[in-house]
PDB file of C-alpha atoms in Angstrom:
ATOM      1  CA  UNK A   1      -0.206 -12.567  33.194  1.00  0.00           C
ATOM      2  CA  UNK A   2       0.986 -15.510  31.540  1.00  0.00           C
ATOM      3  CA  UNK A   3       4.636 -17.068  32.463  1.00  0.00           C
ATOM      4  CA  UNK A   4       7.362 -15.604  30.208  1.00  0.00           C
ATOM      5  CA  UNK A   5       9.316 -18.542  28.620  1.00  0.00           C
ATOM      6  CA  UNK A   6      12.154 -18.579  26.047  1.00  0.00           C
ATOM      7  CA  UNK A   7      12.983 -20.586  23.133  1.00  0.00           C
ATOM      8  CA  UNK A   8      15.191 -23.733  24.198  1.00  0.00           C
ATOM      9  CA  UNK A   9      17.840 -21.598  21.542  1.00  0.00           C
ATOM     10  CA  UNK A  10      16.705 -18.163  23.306  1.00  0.00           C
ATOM     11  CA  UNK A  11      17.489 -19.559  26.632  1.00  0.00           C
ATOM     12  CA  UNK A  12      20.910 -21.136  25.898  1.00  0.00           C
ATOM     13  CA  UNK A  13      22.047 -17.896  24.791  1.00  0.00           C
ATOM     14  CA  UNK A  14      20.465 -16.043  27.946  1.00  0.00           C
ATOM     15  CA  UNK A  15      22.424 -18.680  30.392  1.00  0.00           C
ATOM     16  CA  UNK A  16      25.536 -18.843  28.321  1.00  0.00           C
ATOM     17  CA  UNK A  17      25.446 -14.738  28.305  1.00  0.00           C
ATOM     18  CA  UNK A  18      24.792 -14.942  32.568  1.00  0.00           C
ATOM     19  CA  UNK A  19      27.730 -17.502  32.580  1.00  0.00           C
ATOM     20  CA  UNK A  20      29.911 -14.729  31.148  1.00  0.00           C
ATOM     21  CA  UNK A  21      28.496 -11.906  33.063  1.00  0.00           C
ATOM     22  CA  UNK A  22      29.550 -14.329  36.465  1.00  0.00           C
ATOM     23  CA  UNK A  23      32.728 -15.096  35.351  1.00  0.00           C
ATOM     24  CA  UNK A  24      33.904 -11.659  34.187  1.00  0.00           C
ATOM     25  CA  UNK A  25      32.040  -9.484  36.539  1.00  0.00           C
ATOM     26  CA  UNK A  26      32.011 -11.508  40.117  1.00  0.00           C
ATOM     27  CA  UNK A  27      35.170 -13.851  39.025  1.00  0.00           C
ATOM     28  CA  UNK A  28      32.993 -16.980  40.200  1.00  0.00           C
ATOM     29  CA  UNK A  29      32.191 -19.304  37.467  1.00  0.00           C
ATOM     30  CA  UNK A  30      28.264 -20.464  37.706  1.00  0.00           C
ATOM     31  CA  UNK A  31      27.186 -23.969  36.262  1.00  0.00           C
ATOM     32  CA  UNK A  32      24.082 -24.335  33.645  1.00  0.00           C
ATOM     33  CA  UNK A  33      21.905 -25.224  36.116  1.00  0.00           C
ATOM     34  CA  UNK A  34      21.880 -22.311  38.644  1.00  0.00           C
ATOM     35  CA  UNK A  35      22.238 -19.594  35.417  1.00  0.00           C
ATOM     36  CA  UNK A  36      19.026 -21.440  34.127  1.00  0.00           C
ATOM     37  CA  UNK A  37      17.602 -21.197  37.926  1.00  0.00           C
ATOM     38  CA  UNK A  38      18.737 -17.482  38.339  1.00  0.00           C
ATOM     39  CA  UNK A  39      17.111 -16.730  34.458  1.00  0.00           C
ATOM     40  CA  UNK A  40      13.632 -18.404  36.082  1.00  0.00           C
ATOM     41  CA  UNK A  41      14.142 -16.058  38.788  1.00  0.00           C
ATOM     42  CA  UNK A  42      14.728 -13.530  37.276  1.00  0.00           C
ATOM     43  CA  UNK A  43      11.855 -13.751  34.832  1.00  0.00           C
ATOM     44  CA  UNK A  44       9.447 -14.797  37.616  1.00  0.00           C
ATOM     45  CA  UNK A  45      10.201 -11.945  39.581  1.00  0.00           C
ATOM     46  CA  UNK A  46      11.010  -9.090  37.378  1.00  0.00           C
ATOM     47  CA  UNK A  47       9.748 -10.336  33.787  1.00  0.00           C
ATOM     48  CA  UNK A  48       6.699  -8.300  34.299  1.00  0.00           C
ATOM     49  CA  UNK A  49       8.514  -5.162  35.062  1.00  0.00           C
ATOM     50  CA  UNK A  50      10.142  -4.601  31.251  1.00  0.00           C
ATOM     51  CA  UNK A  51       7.686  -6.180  29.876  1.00  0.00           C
ATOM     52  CA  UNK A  52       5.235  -3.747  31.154  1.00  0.00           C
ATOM     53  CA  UNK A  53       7.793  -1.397  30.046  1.00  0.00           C
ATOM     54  CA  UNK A  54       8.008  -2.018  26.698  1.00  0.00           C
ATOM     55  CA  UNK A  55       4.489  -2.171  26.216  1.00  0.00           C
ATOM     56  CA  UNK A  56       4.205   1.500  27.041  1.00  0.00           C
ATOM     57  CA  UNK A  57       7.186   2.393  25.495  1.00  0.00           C
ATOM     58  CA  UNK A  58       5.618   0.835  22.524  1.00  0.00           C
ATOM     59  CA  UNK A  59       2.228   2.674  23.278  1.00  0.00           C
ATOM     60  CA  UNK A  60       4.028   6.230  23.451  1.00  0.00           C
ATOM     61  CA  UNK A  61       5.941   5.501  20.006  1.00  0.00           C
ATOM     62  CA  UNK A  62       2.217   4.301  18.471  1.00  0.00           C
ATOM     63  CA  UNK A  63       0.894   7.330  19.916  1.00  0.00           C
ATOM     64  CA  UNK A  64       3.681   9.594  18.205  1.00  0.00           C
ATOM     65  CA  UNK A  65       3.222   7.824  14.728  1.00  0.00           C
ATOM     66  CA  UNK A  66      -0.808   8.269  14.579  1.00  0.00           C
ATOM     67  CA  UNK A  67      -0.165  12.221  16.028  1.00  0.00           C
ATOM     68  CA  UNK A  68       2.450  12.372  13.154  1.00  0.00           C
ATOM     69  CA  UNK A  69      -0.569  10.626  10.905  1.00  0.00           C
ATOM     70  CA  UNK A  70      -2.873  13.212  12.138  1.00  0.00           C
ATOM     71  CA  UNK A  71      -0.706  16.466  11.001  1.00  0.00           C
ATOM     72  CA  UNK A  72       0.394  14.584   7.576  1.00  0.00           C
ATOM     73  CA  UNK A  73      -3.258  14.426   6.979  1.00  0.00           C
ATOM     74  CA  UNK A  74      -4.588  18.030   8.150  1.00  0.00           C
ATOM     75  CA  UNK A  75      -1.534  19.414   5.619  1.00  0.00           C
ATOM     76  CA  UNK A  76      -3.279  17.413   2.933  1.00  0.00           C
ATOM     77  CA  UNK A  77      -6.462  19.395   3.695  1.00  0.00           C
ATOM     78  CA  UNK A  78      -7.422  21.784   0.941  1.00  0.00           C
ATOM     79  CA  UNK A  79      -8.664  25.348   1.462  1.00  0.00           C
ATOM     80  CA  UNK A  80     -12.420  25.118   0.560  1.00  0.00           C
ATOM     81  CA  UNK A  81     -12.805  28.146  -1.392  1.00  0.00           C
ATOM     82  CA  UNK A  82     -16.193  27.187  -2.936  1.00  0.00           C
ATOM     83  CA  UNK A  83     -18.286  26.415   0.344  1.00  0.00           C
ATOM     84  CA  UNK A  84     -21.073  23.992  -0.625  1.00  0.00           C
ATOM     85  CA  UNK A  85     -19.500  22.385  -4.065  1.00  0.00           C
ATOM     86  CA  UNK A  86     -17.917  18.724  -3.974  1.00  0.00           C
ATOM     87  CA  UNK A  87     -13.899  18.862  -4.040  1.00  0.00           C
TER      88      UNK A  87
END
């Protein structure tokens, strides 16, 4: 699988949101640095796991539309009351 990475603006929003989630949650500030280490982790090690995730969540929901697809087009299907003659 190839490496997740982030846009430089994607990632300075993931670090700044970690930096919160430290300081609120555990009361011990984190620097830039080990929030941009822990994010690497983090995606490293776990990345795969929603990502995988997502692409079968998006599979089921592609799967729902085309059965939806499916029905919309059998109710367009018109009784063939002349067997044998063009519709």
């Amino acid at each position: 699988m190839k490496k997740i990475e982030f846009s430089k603006e994607a990632k300075a929003t993931i670090v700044a949101s970690i930096r919160r989630y430290f300081e609120a949650e555990l009361d011990q500030p984190i620097g830039v640095l080990p929030a941009e280490f822990l994010l690497d982790f983090f995606a490293d090690e776990i990345g795969a796991h929603y990502y995988n995730q997502g692409l079968r969540d998006a599979h089921a929901a592609l799967l729902r539309k085309m059965e939806d697809l499916a029905e919309d087009i059998y109710l367009l299907e018109r009784d063939d009351k002349n067997k044998g003659t063009a519709a």
